[in-house]
Amino acid sequence: MILQSIELNNFMCYAGSNKFEFTDGINVIIGDNGYGKSKLFDAFYWVMYDKCFDTSKKDFVPTNKLKRLLVSDKTLAEMEDGIVTTSVVLTFHNTEKDSIYILERRYKVRKDFEKLTEDPESEEIVRFKEMSYLNAREVTDISQIDSIKRTILPDNIKPYMWFQGEQVESIIDFNKENTLTQAINVLSNITKFDNIIAVANSLKESSTKELNKKQRDLSGDKSKSENLELQRQALAARIKALELQDLQIKDNLATAEEKSETLLNKLAEAQKIRELEEKRKSKERNLQEVQNELNDEQQNFHKRMFTSKWILKGTEGLFEEYSKIYNQFEQRKLVRKVEIQVRVDAENELNKVMFQLPIDVPEPIHLENMLSMEKCLVCDREAVIDSEPWLNMKMLLERSKMKIKTLEEEDETRHDFSADLKKLYQNGLGLSHNINSIDDEIASTFRRLRKLDKRRKTLSEDLSNIESEVNSLIVDAALNPSQANNLLNEYSAQNDLAKRSQREVDSVAHDINKKREELVDIENQLSSLVTGEIPAYLNEKVKVLEQFYQITHSTRKRVFHQLVAMLEAEANKHYLEMIQGNLSVRGVIRFKELSNGKNYMPELVDENGNVLLQLNTGNIILIKLATIMAIISARQGSRATDLYTLITDAPMSVFGEDYTIGFCKTVSKVYRQSIIMSKEFYRNEDLRRQLLTNAEIKLGKVYLITPTIQETDRTNRNSLSTNIKALN
Amino acid sequence: MTKEEILRSYLSDDLFIREGYLKDGEAEKYRWVTPGTNNLIDVLKLAIEGEVANESENIIEKKINILLNRQS
């Protein structure tokens, strides 16, 4: 069965009519994140199962929960009142019978004055053409529709054929008891062996009961036999309970072993995450310190304009000019001072001559006395007040009081700024020494700023590298830093649990053996009480059914192991093909049987069978994808794989680009037709070229999808549609 | 798997050689139509046939009981 085409009308980001056609081989839809790859996967799934994948819930959500989310926003926005129909049509071609199946799903929303009325459910239309050239007839019978869908993709195959990259972990979840058994069921008829075991168990029990009854009937001491039978039944019940306990403990042991192994694989990554986290914190502290230092330095830089007088840079000429003017001023001042001094001295000399008292004139005190007495005591004559002699005496007294002029007195009469000017000069003199060193200081500060900035950038880059390394490790290992921190404790706890469970298993096994011995003893006693003869057919029946019981169990185990070995060989074939692009990867896959005999854990072992510990998540996903492919390829020959198309979205996103081409080669070998959505070929053009030209890849159609408006330029999706470009 | 292939899977068990029901190498060549000479093989055939025909567990058990009680 080949999926010929998918037509999308107004489905999510696919506004308007869109069509992809497919052929045999690997068909690839290339697009970056958010370009519509997952929506295309949703479209396939929606038609078949009326559900779409919700990435946040990691689960499929039905139409009645999605409703208008299924409809293109652009179509809704552009539509005036009326009905908007979303539909997706899948066309399958059965190339052997040349018949065609057309599966369509529709969903309607009515728009009425901006009010939306959503249909509660979608509508499914299935058409069938017996021959491709005939007209299609609609299939209305529900059971026939189901049968057609099962023909297109049986339920047991579905998980391995149509899956999201994010589902790979859960499809092949080795922690779940039945994962490998389910895979083996797809691969084989192992359930038939299980059903035959159920028949053998039941027959063994009934034949034993029949024999016991016969023994009691033929007993020589019926009462003792009854008593022994009661003991036998009690013992058998006890053994059954112990066996059940044994199974439960073994399950616990297996779970603890699985968890220990999973944790062990993540231990190195957890350790690295922890180390990187510490490194990140330390770098963050350093960066903060350097940033603070840089901030301080930048603030100081501005302050130092004043504190370190950098503002004076370039004023050297001003000082020199001032200094010159000041010197001239000082000189002039000096000259003026000398001139004044000379004049004052001259005036004083003159005054001395002019106003000096005659030698015979008494001292002023005597003159004052004479004036008050109104009598000249020198000549002993009357000198009435205001008379000529009295006035002459007074004149003499006043002349004696005349002062000698000083330079200061002369200067008192003027505005004197010389002190300020001098201070300015002195300040300027002091500053002129600083000015010469400003350039050096500024240069040194800039050097320091540059150094700090460089350190900040380096630390910032280191921090960003560490963060990206941590993030990629967190994604790869599916561990967050706190989980990584707890991992070691959890690992120890699981190890302890495994050891404890092992001790319990040994102890229960001892009890069971002891009880079985007691049971044999009782059965012997019961046999010894038989007086008649047990019919030969009954003995034969018990013997045959005991052997039937033994071989059904041992054969089922053997067949299962053979299937696991086959699956392992197939998985290894695909694993080796996929890792060809990266020679650093080594080892082969081994499915290790756990203690309960039911669960298996994948391991990578070297050529000597030594386990390669601590696989990263990329390795584990590769192993899981190899196992999925093994389940399909192991069925080759039953033509099962020729009948179904692999449809998967982003299966390669977890492992590196080194494996992308290897994955495509393997897929094109294992599946007759596959449809892969990938971003790897969008980002890496060399990889895209290899895809389009590699002769080992059986290539179908390749499309490039791009949104009409980039996510970063969108405020809403009202004008969003998807461009589809065929690359081959 | 065909019913003959399933039967051969059972016949490959060591028990058949140990009990002398089959000789070495006989299991691989054993045909479904080989006439029954051994109760255990006949029981297996009934179980396989029933399982392949989607018979219920009870029916298969009844058929086996009838076979093994026949000698009474």
PDB file of C-alpha atoms in Angstrom, chain A residues 167-303:
ATOM      1  CA  GLN A 167       7.258   9.318  21.095  1.00  0.00           C
ATOM      2  CA  VAL A 168      10.303   7.143  20.351  1.00  0.00           C
ATOM      3  CA  GLU A 169      11.148   7.055  24.065  1.00  0.00           C
ATOM      4  CA  SER A 170       7.728   5.689  24.970  1.00  0.00           C
ATOM      5  CA  ILE A 171       7.212   3.350  21.996  1.00  0.00           C
ATOM      6  CA  ILE A 172      10.266   1.380  23.003  1.00  0.00           C
ATOM      7  CA  ASP A 173      10.228   1.860  26.745  1.00  0.00           C
ATOM      8  CA  PHE A 174      12.390  -0.894  28.130  1.00  0.00           C
ATOM      9  CA  ASN A 175      11.253   0.008  31.625  1.00  0.00           C
ATOM     10  CA  LYS A 176       7.794  -1.230  30.777  1.00  0.00           C
ATOM     11  CA  GLU A 177       7.369  -4.924  31.322  1.00  0.00           C
ATOM     12  CA  ASN A 178       5.677  -5.677  28.048  1.00  0.00           C
ATOM     13  CA  THR A 179       7.547  -3.454  25.637  1.00  0.00           C
ATOM     14  CA  LEU A 180       9.732  -6.138  24.154  1.00  0.00           C
ATOM     15  CA  THR A 181       6.991  -8.753  24.407  1.00  0.00           C
ATOM     16  CA  GLN A 182       4.673  -6.454  22.468  1.00  0.00           C
ATOM     17  CA  ALA A 183       7.349  -5.956  19.851  1.00  0.00           C
ATOM     18  CA  ILE A 184       7.864  -9.722  19.714  1.00  0.00           C
ATOM     19  CA  ASN A 185       4.097 -10.163  19.334  1.00  0.00           C
ATOM     20  CA  VAL A 186       4.172  -7.933  16.268  1.00  0.00           C
ATOM     21  CA  LEU A 187       7.095  -9.918  15.013  1.00  0.00           C
ATOM     22  CA  SER A 188       5.862 -13.420  15.738  1.00  0.00           C
ATOM     23  CA  ASN A 189       3.174 -15.770  16.946  1.00  0.00           C
ATOM     24  CA  ILE A 190       4.450 -15.811  20.505  1.00  0.00           C
ATOM     25  CA  THR A 191       0.937 -15.221  21.858  1.00  0.00           C
ATOM     26  CA  LYS A 192       0.002 -18.642  20.507  1.00  0.00           C
ATOM     27  CA  PHE A 193       2.731 -20.146  22.710  1.00  0.00           C
ATOM     28  CA  ASP A 194       1.336 -18.159  25.648  1.00  0.00           C
ATOM     29  CA  ASN A 195      -2.175 -19.455  25.018  1.00  0.00           C
ATOM     30  CA  ILE A 196      -0.942 -23.035  24.832  1.00  0.00           C
ATOM     31  CA  ILE A 197       0.850 -22.511  28.162  1.00  0.00           C
ATOM     32  CA  ALA A 198      -2.488 -21.476  29.693  1.00  0.00           C
ATOM     33  CA  VAL A 199      -4.032 -24.735  28.428  1.00  0.00           C
ATOM     34  CA  ALA A 200      -1.074 -26.764  29.793  1.00  0.00           C
ATOM     35  CA  ASN A 201      -1.327 -25.086  33.219  1.00  0.00           C
ATOM     36  CA  SER A 202      -5.005 -25.769  33.492  1.00  0.00           C
ATOM     37  CA  LEU A 203      -4.682 -29.400  32.339  1.00  0.00           C
ATOM     38  CA  LYS A 204      -1.828 -30.084  34.730  1.00  0.00           C
ATOM     39  CA  GLU A 205      -3.863 -28.780  37.652  1.00  0.00           C
ATOM     40  CA  SER A 206      -6.993 -30.745  36.741  1.00  0.00           C
ATOM     41  CA  SER A 207      -5.093 -34.017  36.103  1.00  0.00           C
ATOM     42  CA  THR A 208      -3.279 -33.681  39.444  1.00  0.00           C
ATOM     43  CA  LYS A 209      -6.611 -33.166  41.172  1.00  0.00           C
ATOM     44  CA  GLU A 210      -7.988 -36.232  39.390  1.00  0.00           C
ATOM     45  CA  LEU A 211      -5.039 -38.356  40.521  1.00  0.00           C
ATOM     46  CA  ASN A 212      -5.284 -37.116  44.103  1.00  0.00           C
ATOM     47  CA  LYS A 213      -8.961 -37.958  44.227  1.00  0.00           C
ATOM     48  CA  LYS A 214      -8.283 -41.414  42.872  1.00  0.00           C
ATOM     49  CA  GLN A 215      -5.591 -41.941  45.493  1.00  0.00           C
ATOM     50  CA  ARG A 216      -7.973 -40.953  48.259  1.00  0.00           C
ATOM     51  CA  ASP A 217     -10.661 -43.238  46.856  1.00  0.00           C
ATOM     52  CA  LEU A 218      -8.230 -46.159  46.909  1.00  0.00           C
ATOM     53  CA  SER A 219      -6.772 -45.333  50.299  1.00  0.00           C
ATOM     54  CA  GLY A 220      -6.531 -48.011  53.012  1.00  0.00           C
ATOM     55  CA  ASP A 221      -6.851 -45.313  55.689  1.00  0.00           C
ATOM     56  CA  LYS A 222      -9.318 -42.804  54.385  1.00  0.00           C
ATOM     57  CA  SER A 223      -9.220 -40.608  57.449  1.00  0.00           C
ATOM     58  CA  LYS A 224      -5.419 -40.305  57.311  1.00  0.00           C
ATOM     59  CA  SER A 225      -5.618 -39.678  53.586  1.00  0.00           C
ATOM     60  CA  GLU A 226      -8.156 -36.890  54.117  1.00  0.00           C
ATOM     61  CA  ASN A 227      -5.916 -35.415  56.744  1.00  0.00           C
ATOM     62  CA  LEU A 228      -2.867 -35.650  54.482  1.00  0.00           C
ATOM     63  CA  GLU A 229      -4.853 -34.167  51.625  1.00  0.00           C
ATOM     64  CA  LEU A 230      -5.699 -31.163  53.759  1.00  0.00           C
ATOM     65  CA  GLN A 231      -2.014 -30.765  54.601  1.00  0.00           C
ATOM     66  CA  ARG A 232      -1.124 -31.186  50.939  1.00  0.00           C
ATOM     67  CA  GLN A 233      -3.605 -28.522  49.884  1.00  0.00           C
ATOM     68  CA  ALA A 234      -2.369 -26.144  52.568  1.00  0.00           C
ATOM     69  CA  LEU A 235       1.218 -26.715  51.468  1.00  0.00           C
ATOM     70  CA  ALA A 236       0.314 -26.302  47.800  1.00  0.00           C
ATOM     71  CA  ALA A 237      -1.451 -23.022  48.626  1.00  0.00           C
ATOM     72  CA  ARG A 238       1.557 -21.888  50.634  1.00  0.00           C
ATOM     73  CA  ILE A 239       3.915 -22.766  47.776  1.00  0.00           C
ATOM     74  CA  LYS A 240       1.670 -20.859  45.356  1.00  0.00           C
ATOM     75  CA  ALA A 241       1.705 -17.833  47.628  1.00  0.00           C
ATOM     76  CA  LEU A 242       5.488 -18.058  47.938  1.00  0.00           C
ATOM     77  CA  GLU A 243       5.848 -18.365  44.168  1.00  0.00           C
ATOM     78  CA  LEU A 244       3.685 -15.278  43.770  1.00  0.00           C
ATOM     79  CA  GLN A 245       5.817 -13.476  46.323  1.00  0.00           C
ATOM     80  CA  ASP A 246       8.892 -14.679  44.446  1.00  0.00           C
ATOM     81  CA  LEU A 247       7.516 -13.192  41.212  1.00  0.00           C
ATOM     82  CA  GLN A 248       6.741  -9.896  42.890  1.00  0.00           C
ATOM     83  CA  ILE A 249      10.204  -9.673  44.421  1.00  0.00           C
ATOM     84  CA  LYS A 250      11.754 -10.585  41.084  1.00  0.00           C
ATOM     85  CA  ASP A 251       9.694  -7.831  39.467  1.00  0.00           C
ATOM     86  CA  ASN A 252      10.967  -5.397  42.083  1.00  0.00           C
ATOM     87  CA  LEU A 253      14.477  -6.643  41.502  1.00  0.00           C
ATOM     88  CA  ALA A 254      14.117  -6.259  37.736  1.00  0.00           C
ATOM     89  CA  THR A 255      12.707  -2.753  38.145  1.00  0.00           C
ATOM     90  CA  ALA A 256      15.563  -1.806  40.468  1.00  0.00           C
ATOM     91  CA  GLU A 257      18.098  -3.309  38.035  1.00  0.00           C
ATOM     92  CA  GLU A 258      16.544  -1.434  35.115  1.00  0.00           C
ATOM     93  CA  LYS A 259      16.481   1.796  37.032  1.00  0.00           C
ATOM     94  CA  SER A 260      20.076   1.319  38.209  1.00  0.00           C
ATOM     95  CA  GLU A 261      21.130   0.655  34.642  1.00  0.00           C
ATOM     96  CA  THR A 262      19.232   3.677  33.303  1.00  0.00           C
ATOM     97  CA  LEU A 263      20.666   5.819  36.074  1.00  0.00           C
ATOM     98  CA  LEU A 264      24.122   4.439  35.445  1.00  0.00           C
ATOM     99  CA  ASN A 265      23.798   5.491  31.817  1.00  0.00           C
ATOM    100  CA  LYS A 266      22.869   8.948  32.951  1.00  0.00           C
ATOM    101  CA  LEU A 267      25.422   9.089  35.750  1.00  0.00           C
ATOM    102  CA  ALA A 268      28.219  10.528  33.646  1.00  0.00           C
ATOM    103  CA  GLU A 269      25.866  13.096  32.157  1.00  0.00           C
ATOM    104  CA  ALA A 270      24.486  13.909  35.608  1.00  0.00           C
ATOM    105  CA  GLN A 271      28.023  14.271  36.959  1.00  0.00           C
ATOM    106  CA  LYS A 272      28.899  16.526  34.061  1.00  0.00           C
ATOM    107  CA  ILE A 273      25.740  18.574  34.544  1.00  0.00           C
ATOM    108  CA  ARG A 274      26.619  18.925  38.215  1.00  0.00           C
ATOM    109  CA  GLU A 275      30.192  19.978  37.463  1.00  0.00           C
ATOM    110  CA  LEU A 276      29.024  22.365  34.782  1.00  0.00           C
ATOM    111  CA  GLU A 277      26.415  23.786  37.138  1.00  0.00           C
ATOM    112  CA  GLU A 278      29.100  24.479  39.733  1.00  0.00           C
ATOM    113  CA  LYS A 279      31.317  25.947  37.061  1.00  0.00           C
ATOM    114  CA  ARG A 280      28.383  28.014  35.816  1.00  0.00           C
ATOM    115  CA  LYS A 281      27.683  29.359  39.291  1.00  0.00           C
ATOM    116  CA  SER A 282      31.341  30.216  39.839  1.00  0.00           C
ATOM    117  CA  LYS A 283      31.543  31.935  36.443  1.00  0.00           C
ATOM    118  CA  GLU A 284      28.338  33.783  37.237  1.00  0.00           C
ATOM    119  CA  ARG A 285      29.861  35.015  40.519  1.00  0.00           C
ATOM    120  CA  ASN A 286      33.068  36.065  38.754  1.00  0.00           C
ATOM    121  CA  LEU A 287      31.108  37.795  36.056  1.00  0.00           C
ATOM    122  CA  GLN A 288      29.074  39.669  38.637  1.00  0.00           C
ATOM    123  CA  GLU A 289      32.247  40.749  40.435  1.00  0.00           C
ATOM    124  CA  VAL A 290      33.876  41.902  37.220  1.00  0.00           C
ATOM    125  CA  GLN A 291      30.681  43.646  36.159  1.00  0.00           C
ATOM    126  CA  ASN A 292      30.527  45.483  39.508  1.00  0.00           C
ATOM    127  CA  GLU A 293      34.188  46.405  39.200  1.00  0.00           C
ATOM    128  CA  LEU A 294      33.580  47.647  35.680  1.00  0.00           C
ATOM    129  CA  ASN A 295      30.532  49.647  36.769  1.00  0.00           C
ATOM    130  CA  ASP A 296      32.547  51.220  39.617  1.00  0.00           C
ATOM    131  CA  GLU A 297      35.393  51.948  37.287  1.00  0.00           C
ATOM    132  CA  GLN A 298      33.044  53.566  34.783  1.00  0.00           C
ATOM    133  CA  GLN A 299      31.426  55.689  37.490  1.00  0.00           C
ATOM    134  CA  ASN A 300      34.857  56.617  38.869  1.00  0.00           C
ATOM    135  CA  PHE A 301      35.953  57.488  35.404  1.00  0.00           C
ATOM    136  CA  HIS A 302      33.385  60.282  35.369  1.00  0.00           C
ATOM    137  CA  LYS A 303      34.158  61.337  38.946  1.00  0.00           C
TER     138      LYS A 303
END
